[in-house]
JSON list of C-alpha atoms in Angstrom, two decimals:
[
{"chain": "A", "resi": 97, "resn": "UNK", "atom": "CA", "xyz": [90.15, -99.83, -1.88]},
{"chain": "A", "resi": 98, "resn": "UNK", "atom": "CA", "xyz": [93.62, -100.70, -0.68]},
{"chain": "A", "resi": 99, "resn": "UNK", "atom": "CA", "xyz": [94.96, -97.94, -2.98]},
{"chain": "A", "resi": 100, "resn": "UNK", "atom": "CA", "xyz": [93.39, -95.42, -5.35]},
{"chain": "A", "resi": 101, "resn": "UNK", "atom": "CA", "xyz": [96.04, -96.11, -8.02]},
{"chain": "A", "resi": 102, "resn": "UNK", "atom": "CA", "xyz": [94.13, -98.81, -9.91]},
{"chain": "A", "resi": 103, "resn": "UNK", "atom": "CA", "xyz": [96.21, -100.80, -12.42]},
{"chain": "A", "resi": 104, "resn": "UNK", "atom": "CA", "xyz": [93.60, -103.27, -13.74]},
{"chain": "A", "resi": 105, "resn": "UNK", "atom": "CA", "xyz": [90.01, -104.46, -13.36]},
{"chain": "A", "resi": 106, "resn": "UNK", "atom": "CA", "xyz": [88.44, -107.84, -14.10]},
{"chain": "A", "resi": 107, "resn": "UNK", "atom": "CA", "xyz": [84.78, -108.90, -13.86]},
{"chain": "A", "resi": 108, "resn": "UNK", "atom": "CA", "xyz": [84.47, -112.64, -13.20]},
{"chain": "A", "resi": 109, "resn": "UNK", "atom": "CA", "xyz": [81.70, -115.03, -14.30]},
{"chain": "A", "resi": 110, "resn": "UNK", "atom": "CA", "xyz": [79.84, -114.42, -10.99]},
{"chain": "A", "resi": 111, "resn": "UNK", "atom": "CA", "xyz": [79.74, -110.67, -11.59]},
{"chain": "A", "resi": 112, "resn": "UNK", "atom": "CA", "xyz": [82.36, -109.89, -8.94]},
{"chain": "A", "resi": 113, "resn": "UNK", "atom": "CA", "xyz": [84.86, -107.14, -9.68]},
{"chain": "A", "resi": 114, "resn": "UNK", "atom": "CA", "xyz": [88.54, -107.80, -9.05]},
{"chain": "A", "resi": 115, "resn": "UNK", "atom": "CA", "xyz": [90.56, -104.62, -8.79]},
{"chain": "A", "resi": 116, "resn": "UNK", "atom": "CA", "xyz": [94.34, -104.63, -8.91]},
{"chain": "A", "resi": 117, "resn": "UNK", "atom": "CA", "xyz": [96.13, -101.70, -7.31]},
{"chain": "A", "resi": 118, "resn": "UNK", "atom": "CA", "xyz": [99.67, -100.72, -6.41]},
{"chain": "A", "resi": 119, "resn": "UNK", "atom": "CA", "xyz": [98.92, -101.90, -2.89]},
{"chain": "A", "resi": 120, "resn": "UNK", "atom": "CA", "xyz": [96.93, -105.12, -3.14]},
{"chain": "A", "resi": 121, "resn": "UNK", "atom": "CA", "xyz": [94.15, -107.06, -4.79]},
{"chain": "A", "resi": 122, "resn": "UNK", "atom": "CA", "xyz": [90.59, -105.95, -4.02]},
{"chain": "A", "resi": 123, "resn": "UNK", "atom": "CA", "xyz": [87.40, -107.99, -4.44]},
{"chain": "A", "resi": 124, "resn": "UNK", "atom": "CA", "xyz": [84.18, -106.01, -4.79]},
{"chain": "A", "resi": 125, "resn": "UNK", "atom": "CA", "xyz": [81.28, -108.44, -4.40]},
{"chain": "A", "resi": 126, "resn": "UNK", "atom": "CA", "xyz": [78.48, -105.90, -4.68]},
{"chain": "A", "resi": 127, "resn": "UNK", "atom": "CA", "xyz": [78.33, -104.90, -1.04]},
{"chain": "A", "resi": 128, "resn": "UNK", "atom": "CA", "xyz": [81.77, -105.43, 0.50]},
{"chain": "A", "resi": 129, "resn": "UNK", "atom": "CA", "xyz": [85.39, -104.93, -0.47]},
{"chain": "A", "resi": 130, "resn": "UNK", "atom": "CA", "xyz": [87.82, -107.66, 0.54]},
{"chain": "A", "resi": 131, "resn": "UNK", "atom": "CA", "xyz": [91.51, -106.78, 0.36]},
{"chain": "A", "resi": 132, "resn": "UNK", "atom": "CA", "xyz": [94.21, -109.37, -0.31]},
{"chain": "A", "resi": 133, "resn": "UNK", "atom": "CA", "xyz": [97.82, -108.49, 0.45]},
{"chain": "A", "resi": 134, "resn": "UNK", "atom": "CA", "xyz": [101.14, -110.27, 0.68]},
{"chain": "A", "resi": 135, "resn": "UNK", "atom": "CA", "xyz": [101.79, -111.67, 4.13]},
{"chain": "A", "resi": 136, "resn": "UNK", "atom": "CA", "xyz": [105.54, -112.20, 4.56]},
{"chain": "A", "resi": 137, "resn": "UNK", "atom": "CA", "xyz": [106.30, -115.85, 5.33]},
{"chain": "A", "resi": 138, "resn": "UNK", "atom": "CA", "xyz": [102.86, -117.04, 4.20]},
{"chain": "A", "resi": 139, "resn": "UNK", "atom": "CA", "xyz": [103.12, -118.93, 0.86]},
{"chain": "A", "resi": 140, "resn": "UNK", "atom": "CA", "xyz": [99.30, -119.00, 0.61]},
{"chain": "A", "resi": 141, "resn": "UNK", "atom": "CA", "xyz": [99.15, -115.21, 0.32]},
{"chain": "A", "resi": 142, "resn": "UNK", "atom": "CA", "xyz": [99.64, -113.25, -2.90]},
{"chain": "A", "resi": 143, "resn": "UNK", "atom": "CA", "xyz": [103.30, -112.97, -3.93]},
{"chain": "A", "resi": 144, "resn": "UNK", "atom": "CA", "xyz": [103.39, -109.17, -4.12]},
{"chain": "A", "resi": 145, "resn": "UNK", "atom": "CA", "xyz": [101.03, -106.23, -3.66]},
{"chain": "A", "resi": 146, "resn": "UNK", "atom": "CA", "xyz": [101.59, -104.35, -6.95]},
{"chain": "A", "resi": 147, "resn": "UNK", "atom": "CA", "xyz": [99.03, -105.94, -9.31]},
{"chain": "A", "resi": 148, "resn": "UNK", "atom": "CA", "xyz": [99.54, -105.54, -13.08]},
{"chain": "A", "resi": 149, "resn": "UNK", "atom": "CA", "xyz": [96.86, -107.80, -14.60]},
{"chain": "A", "resi": 150, "resn": "UNK", "atom": "CA", "xyz": [93.95, -110.08, -13.69]},
{"chain": "A", "resi": 151, "resn": "UNK", "atom": "CA", "xyz": [92.10, -112.71, -15.71]},
{"chain": "A", "resi": 152, "resn": "UNK", "atom": "CA", "xyz": [90.29, -116.01, -15.11]},
{"chain": "A", "resi": 153, "resn": "UNK", "atom": "CA", "xyz": [90.14, -119.38, -16.81]},
{"chain": "A", "resi": 154, "resn": "UNK", "atom": "CA", "xyz": [87.05, -121.45, -17.55]},
{"chain": "A", "resi": 155, "resn": "UNK", "atom": "CA", "xyz": [87.47, -123.49, -14.36]},
{"chain": "A", "resi": 156, "resn": "UNK", "atom": "CA", "xyz": [86.99, -120.31, -12.32]},
{"chain": "A", "resi": 157, "resn": "UNK", "atom": "CA", "xyz": [90.57, -119.80, -11.15]},
{"chain": "A", "resi": 158, "resn": "UNK", "atom": "CA", "xyz": [91.52, -116.14, -10.95]},
{"chain": "A", "resi": 159, "resn": "UNK", "atom": "CA", "xyz": [95.01, -115.43, -12.33]},
{"chain": "A", "resi": 160, "resn": "UNK", "atom": "CA", "xyz": [96.91, -112.44, -11.00]},
{"chain": "A", "resi": 161, "resn": "UNK", "atom": "CA", "xyz": [100.09, -111.00, -12.45]},
{"chain": "A", "resi": 162, "resn": "UNK", "atom": "CA", "xyz": [102.17, -108.94, -10.05]},
{"chain": "A", "resi": 163, "resn": "UNK", "atom": "CA", "xyz": [105.49, -107.15, -10.29]},
{"chain": "A", "resi": 164, "resn": "UNK", "atom": "CA", "xyz": [106.98, -110.13, -8.47]},
{"chain": "A", "resi": 165, "resn": "UNK", "atom": "CA", "xyz": [105.26, -113.23, -9.74]},
{"chain": "A", "resi": 166, "resn": "UNK", "atom": "CA", "xyz": [102.26, -115.10, -11.05]},
{"chain": "A", "resi": 167, "resn": "UNK", "atom": "CA", "xyz": [99.48, -116.24, -8.73]},
{"chain": "A", "resi": 168, "resn": "UNK", "atom": "CA", "xyz": [96.31, -118.26, -9.07]},
{"chain": "A", "resi": 169, "resn": "UNK", "atom": "CA", "xyz": [93.47, -117.82, -6.63]},
{"chain": "A", "resi": 170, "resn": "UNK", "atom": "CA", "xyz": [90.67, -120.21, -5.88]},
{"chain": "A", "resi": 171, "resn": "UNK", "atom": "CA", "xyz": [87.92, -117.64, -5.22]},
{"chain": "A", "resi": 172, "resn": "UNK", "atom": "CA", "xyz": [85.91, -120.00, -3.02]},
{"chain": "A", "resi": 173, "resn": "UNK", "atom": "CA", "xyz": [88.76, -121.24, -0.80]},
{"chain": "A", "resi": 174, "resn": "UNK", "atom": "CA", "xyz": [90.46, -117.82, -0.99]},
{"chain": "A", "resi": 175, "resn": "UNK", "atom": "CA", "xyz": [93.81, -119.56, -1.26]},
{"chain": "A", "resi": 176, "resn": "UNK", "atom": "CA", "xyz": [96.61, -118.27, -3.48]},
{"chain": "A", "resi": 177, "resn": "UNK", "atom": "CA", "xyz": [99.05, -120.53, -5.29]},
{"chain": "A", "resi": 178, "resn": "UNK", "atom": "CA", "xyz": [102.29, -119.03, -6.55]},
{"chain": "A", "resi": 179, "resn": "UNK", "atom": "CA", "xyz": [103.29, -120.28, -9.98]},
{"chain": "A", "resi": 180, "resn": "UNK", "atom": "CA", "xyz": [106.99, -119.70, -10.72]},
{"chain": "A", "resi": 181, "resn": "UNK", "atom": "CA", "xyz": [108.23, -118.87, -14.18]},
{"chain": "A", "resi": 182, "resn": "UNK", "atom": "CA", "xyz": [110.68, -121.26, -15.81]},
{"chain": "A", "resi": 183, "resn": "UNK", "atom": "CA", "xyz": [114.09, -120.35, -14.39]},
{"chain": "A", "resi": 184, "resn": "UNK", "atom": "CA", "xyz": [116.34, -121.72, -17.17]},
{"chain": "A", "resi": 185, "resn": "UNK", "atom": "CA", "xyz": [115.86, -118.72, -19.46]},
{"chain": "A", "resi": 186, "resn": "UNK", "atom": "CA", "xyz": [117.32, -115.28, -19.92]},
{"chain": "A", "resi": 187, "resn": "UNK", "atom": "CA", "xyz": [114.51, -113.66, -17.95]},
{"chain": "A", "resi": 188, "resn": "UNK", "atom": "CA", "xyz": [115.79, -111.55, -15.09]},
{"chain": "A", "resi": 189, "resn": "UNK", "atom": "CA", "xyz": [112.60, -111.01, -13.12]},
{"chain": "A", "resi": 190, "resn": "UNK", "atom": "CA", "xyz": [109.06, -112.20, -12.57]},
{"chain": "A", "resi": 191, "resn": "UNK", "atom": "CA", "xyz": [107.33, -108.92, -13.47]},
{"chain": "A", "resi": 192, "resn": "UNK", "atom": "CA", "xyz": [104.08, -110.17, -15.01]},
{"chain": "A", "resi": 193, "resn": "UNK", "atom": "CA", "xyz": [102.65, -107.38, -17.18]},
{"chain": "A", "resi": 194, "resn": "UNK", "atom": "CA", "xyz": [99.88, -109.19, -19.06]},
{"chain": "A", "resi": 195, "resn": "UNK", "atom": "CA", "xyz": [97.88, -112.44, -19.01]},
{"chain": "A", "resi": 196, "resn": "UNK", "atom": "CA", "xyz": [95.69, -114.18, -21.61]},
{"chain": "A", "resi": 197, "resn": "UNK", "atom": "CA", "xyz": [93.84, -117.52, -21.47]},
{"chain": "A", "resi": 198, "resn": "UNK", "atom": "CA", "xyz": [93.76, -119.58, -24.68]},
{"chain": "A", "resi": 199, "resn": "UNK", "atom": "CA", "xyz": [90.98, -121.84, -26.01]},
{"chain": "A", "resi": 200, "resn": "UNK", "atom": "CA", "xyz": [92.57, -124.84, -24.27]},
{"chain": "A", "resi": 201, "resn": "UNK", "atom": "CA", "xyz": [92.22, -123.03, -20.90]},
{"chain": "A", "resi": 202, "resn": "UNK", "atom": "CA", "xyz": [95.98, -122.55, -20.62]},
{"chain": "A", "resi": 203, "resn": "UNK", "atom": "CA", "xyz": [97.70, -119.29, -19.81]},
{"chain": "A", "resi": 204, "resn": "UNK", "atom": "CA", "xyz": [99.99, -116.99, -21.79]},
{"chain": "A", "resi": 205, "resn": "UNK", "atom": "CA", "xyz": [102.12, -114.75, -19.58]},
{"chain": "A", "resi": 206, "resn": "UNK", "atom": "CA", "xyz": [103.74, -111.56, -20.88]},
{"chain": "A", "resi": 207, "resn": "UNK", "atom": "CA", "xyz": [106.80, -110.09, -19.17]},
{"chain": "A", "resi": 208, "resn": "UNK", "atom": "CA", "xyz": [109.40, -107.45, -20.03]},
{"chain": "A", "resi": 209, "resn": "UNK", "atom": "CA", "xyz": [111.74, -110.41, -20.66]},
{"chain": "A", "resi": 210, "resn": "UNK", "atom": "CA", "xyz": [109.53, -112.54, -22.90]},
{"chain": "A", "resi": 211, "resn": "UNK", "atom": "CA", "xyz": [106.52, -114.78, -23.36]},
{"chain": "A", "resi": 212, "resn": "UNK", "atom": "CA", "xyz": [105.69, -117.74, -21.15]},
{"chain": "A", "resi": 213, "resn": "UNK", "atom": "CA", "xyz": [103.04, -120.44, -21.54]},
{"chain": "A", "resi": 214, "resn": "UNK", "atom": "CA", "xyz": [101.53, -122.37, -18.65]},
{"chain": "A", "resi": 215, "resn": "UNK", "atom": "CA", "xyz": [99.95, -125.73, -19.53]},
{"chain": "A", "resi": 216, "resn": "UNK", "atom": "CA", "xyz": [97.52, -126.33, -16.66]},
{"chain": "A", "resi": 217, "resn": "UNK", "atom": "CA", "xyz": [96.89, -130.02, -17.38]},
{"chain": "A", "resi": 218, "resn": "UNK", "atom": "CA", "xyz": [100.52, -130.95, -16.79]},
{"chain": "A", "resi": 219, "resn": "UNK", "atom": "CA", "xyz": [101.49, -127.94, -14.61]},
{"chain": "A", "resi": 220, "resn": "UNK", "atom": "CA", "xyz": [104.32, -127.04, -16.97]},
{"chain": "A", "resi": 221, "resn": "UNK", "atom": "CA", "xyz": [105.70, -123.57, -17.63]},
{"chain": "A", "resi": 222, "resn": "UNK", "atom": "CA", "xyz": [107.49, -122.97, -20.95]},
{"chain": "A", "resi": 223, "resn": "UNK", "atom": "CA", "xyz": [109.36, -120.01, -22.37]},
{"chain": "A", "resi": 224, "resn": "UNK", "atom": "CA", "xyz": [108.47, -119.08, -25.96]},
{"chain": "A", "resi": 225, "resn": "UNK", "atom": "CA", "xyz": [111.21, -116.95, -27.46]},
{"chain": "A", "resi": 226, "resn": "UNK", "atom": "CA", "xyz": [110.17, -114.42, -30.05]},
{"chain": "A", "resi": 227, "resn": "UNK", "atom": "CA", "xyz": [112.33, -114.10, -33.16]},
{"chain": "A", "resi": 228, "resn": "UNK", "atom": "CA", "xyz": [114.88, -111.42, -33.88]},
{"chain": "A", "resi": 229, "resn": "UNK", "atom": "CA", "xyz": [118.57, -110.62, -33.85]},
{"chain": "A", "resi": 230, "resn": "UNK", "atom": "CA", "xyz": [120.51, -108.76, -31.18]},
{"chain": "A", "resi": 231, "resn": "UNK", "atom": "CA", "xyz": [118.79, -105.53, -30.10]},
{"chain": "A", "resi": 232, "resn": "UNK", "atom": "CA", "xyz": [115.55, -106.27, -32.00]},
{"chain": "A", "resi": 233, "resn": "UNK", "atom": "CA", "xyz": [115.23, -109.56, -30.15]},
{"chain": "A", "resi": 234, "resn": "UNK", "atom": "CA", "xyz": [115.32, -107.65, -26.85]},
{"chain": "A", "resi": 235, "resn": "UNK", "atom": "CA", "xyz": [112.61, -105.25, -28.10]},
{"chain": "A", "resi": 236, "resn": "UNK", "atom": "CA", "xyz": [110.50, -108.10, -29.52]},
{"chain": "A", "resi": 237, "resn": "UNK", "atom": "CA", "xyz": [110.59, -110.00, -26.22]},
{"chain": "A", "resi": 238, "resn": "UNK", "atom": "CA", "xyz": [109.64, -106.96, -24.14]},
{"chain": "A", "resi": 239, "resn": "UNK", "atom": "CA", "xyz": [105.90, -107.61, -24.01]},
{"chain": "A", "resi": 240, "resn": "UNK", "atom": "CA", "xyz": [103.46, -104.89, -22.98]},
{"chain": "A", "resi": 241, "resn": "UNK", "atom": "CA", "xyz": [100.08, -106.58, -23.56]},
{"chain": "A", "resi": 242, "resn": "UNK", "atom": "CA", "xyz": [98.44, -109.85, -24.67]},
{"chain": "A", "resi": 243, "resn": "UNK", "atom": "CA", "xyz": [95.04, -110.83, -26.09]},
{"chain": "A", "resi": 244, "resn": "UNK", "atom": "CA", "xyz": [93.58, -114.00, -27.60]},
{"chain": "A", "resi": 245, "resn": "UNK", "atom": "CA", "xyz": [91.06, -113.49, -30.42]},
{"chain": "A", "resi": 246, "resn": "UNK", "atom": "CA", "xyz": [88.00, -115.62, -31.28]},
{"chain": "A", "resi": 247, "resn": "UNK", "atom": "CA", "xyz": [90.05, -117.80, -33.66]},
{"chain": "A", "resi": 248, "resn": "UNK", "atom": "CA", "xyz": [92.58, -118.57, -30.92]},
{"chain": "A", "resi": 249, "resn": "UNK", "atom": "CA", "xyz": [95.34, -116.34, -32.29]},
{"chain": "A", "resi": 250, "resn": "UNK", "atom": "CA", "xyz": [97.49, -114.66, -29.64]},
{"chain": "A", "resi": 251, "resn": "UNK", "atom": "CA", "xyz": [98.16, -110.95, -30.19]},
{"chain": "A", "resi": 252, "resn": "UNK", "atom": "CA", "xyz": [101.19, -109.36, -28.54]},
{"chain": "A", "resi": 253, "resn": "UNK", "atom": "CA", "xyz": [102.18, -105.73, -28.26]},
{"chain": "A", "resi": 254, "resn": "UNK", "atom": "CA", "xyz": [105.90, -105.22, -27.72]},
{"chain": "A", "resi": 255, "resn": "UNK", "atom": "CA", "xyz": [108.51, -102.48, -27.76]},
{"chain": "A", "resi": 256, "resn": "UNK", "atom": "CA", "xyz": [108.95, -103.41, -31.43]},
{"chain": "A", "resi": 257, "resn": "UNK", "atom": "CA", "xyz": [105.40, -103.36, -32.77]},
{"chain": "A", "resi": 258, "resn": "UNK", "atom": "CA", "xyz": [102.40, -105.65, -32.92]},
{"chain": "A", "resi": 259, "resn": "UNK", "atom": "CA", "xyz": [102.81, -109.42, -33.32]},
{"chain": "A", "resi": 260, "resn": "UNK", "atom": "CA", "xyz": [100.51, -112.40, -33.68]},
{"chain": "A", "resi": 261, "resn": "UNK", "atom": "CA", "xyz": [101.32, -115.96, -32.62]},
{"chain": "A", "resi": 262, "resn": "UNK", "atom": "CA", "xyz": [99.66, -119.08, -33.98]},
{"chain": "A", "resi": 263, "resn": "UNK", "atom": "CA", "xyz": [99.85, -121.63, -31.21]},
{"chain": "A", "resi": 264, "resn": "UNK", "atom": "CA", "xyz": [99.19, -124.58, -33.54]},
{"chain": "A", "resi": 265, "resn": "UNK", "atom": "CA", "xyz": [101.91, -123.76, -36.09]},
{"chain": "A", "resi": 266, "resn": "UNK", "atom": "CA", "xyz": [104.19, -122.07, -33.52]},
{"chain": "A", "resi": 267, "resn": "UNK", "atom": "CA", "xyz": [104.68, -119.14, -35.93]},
{"chain": "A", "resi": 268, "resn": "UNK", "atom": "CA", "xyz": [105.07, -115.49, -34.99]},
{"chain": "A", "resi": 269, "resn": "UNK", "atom": "CA", "xyz": [104.06, -112.82, -37.51]},
{"chain": "A", "resi": 270, "resn": "UNK", "atom": "CA", "xyz": [105.31, -109.26, -37.16]},
{"chain": "A", "resi": 271, "resn": "UNK", "atom": "CA", "xyz": [102.02, -107.57, -38.07]},
{"chain": "A", "resi": 272, "resn": "UNK", "atom": "CA", "xyz": [102.96, -103.90, -37.58]},
{"chain": "A", "resi": 273, "resn": "UNK", "atom": "CA", "xyz": [106.53, -102.65, -37.23]},
{"chain": "A", "resi": 274, "resn": "UNK", "atom": "CA", "xyz": [108.78, -99.76, -38.21]},
{"chain": "A", "resi": 275, "resn": "UNK", "atom": "CA", "xyz": [109.34, -101.01, -41.77]},
{"chain": "A", "resi": 276, "resn": "UNK", "atom": "CA", "xyz": [105.62, -101.19, -42.63]},
{"chain": "A", "resi": 277, "resn": "UNK", "atom": "CA", "xyz": [104.40, -98.36, -40.35]},
{"chain": "A", "resi": 278, "resn": "UNK", "atom": "CA", "xyz": [107.10, -95.82, -39.44]},
{"chain": "A", "resi": 279, "resn": "UNK", "atom": "CA", "xyz": [104.59, -93.82, -37.36]}
]
């Protein structure tokens, strides 16, 4: 591996293992390990070597969240595409901590500064602000993990508890928080 400090692992539909480390993306295909690293000046390389999360969509694209940006990878062409976050928000970095694909094959992106949604059909990135006032809003928008359940509900863990998000109604529900679970 490019580094023994493994941050995430993803098994794709072909049975290949994608391993994200602090020093690059590794592909284990059953017999060989291929290492992908940022190549300065090459926009077709991964944006950064510290990998936080890996997932894939139904079309086979591999999505990689790094400490400095979102990337998609066509596993057959072995070409990375950097997908910038929407810049007209209060986000101060592109540290992608978690990724989740919804039933429409679009991507939710969790960052320490909030939730983003990438609509693949129209190549549009949107910022979805979580509710709250003042300090709680900062805690609510500091996302640590994402998951989509079988009904299509997005689950978010944050610095202020567990949330769910209904994409159809655009409603957040604060499922577990200090007031209903002080522990």
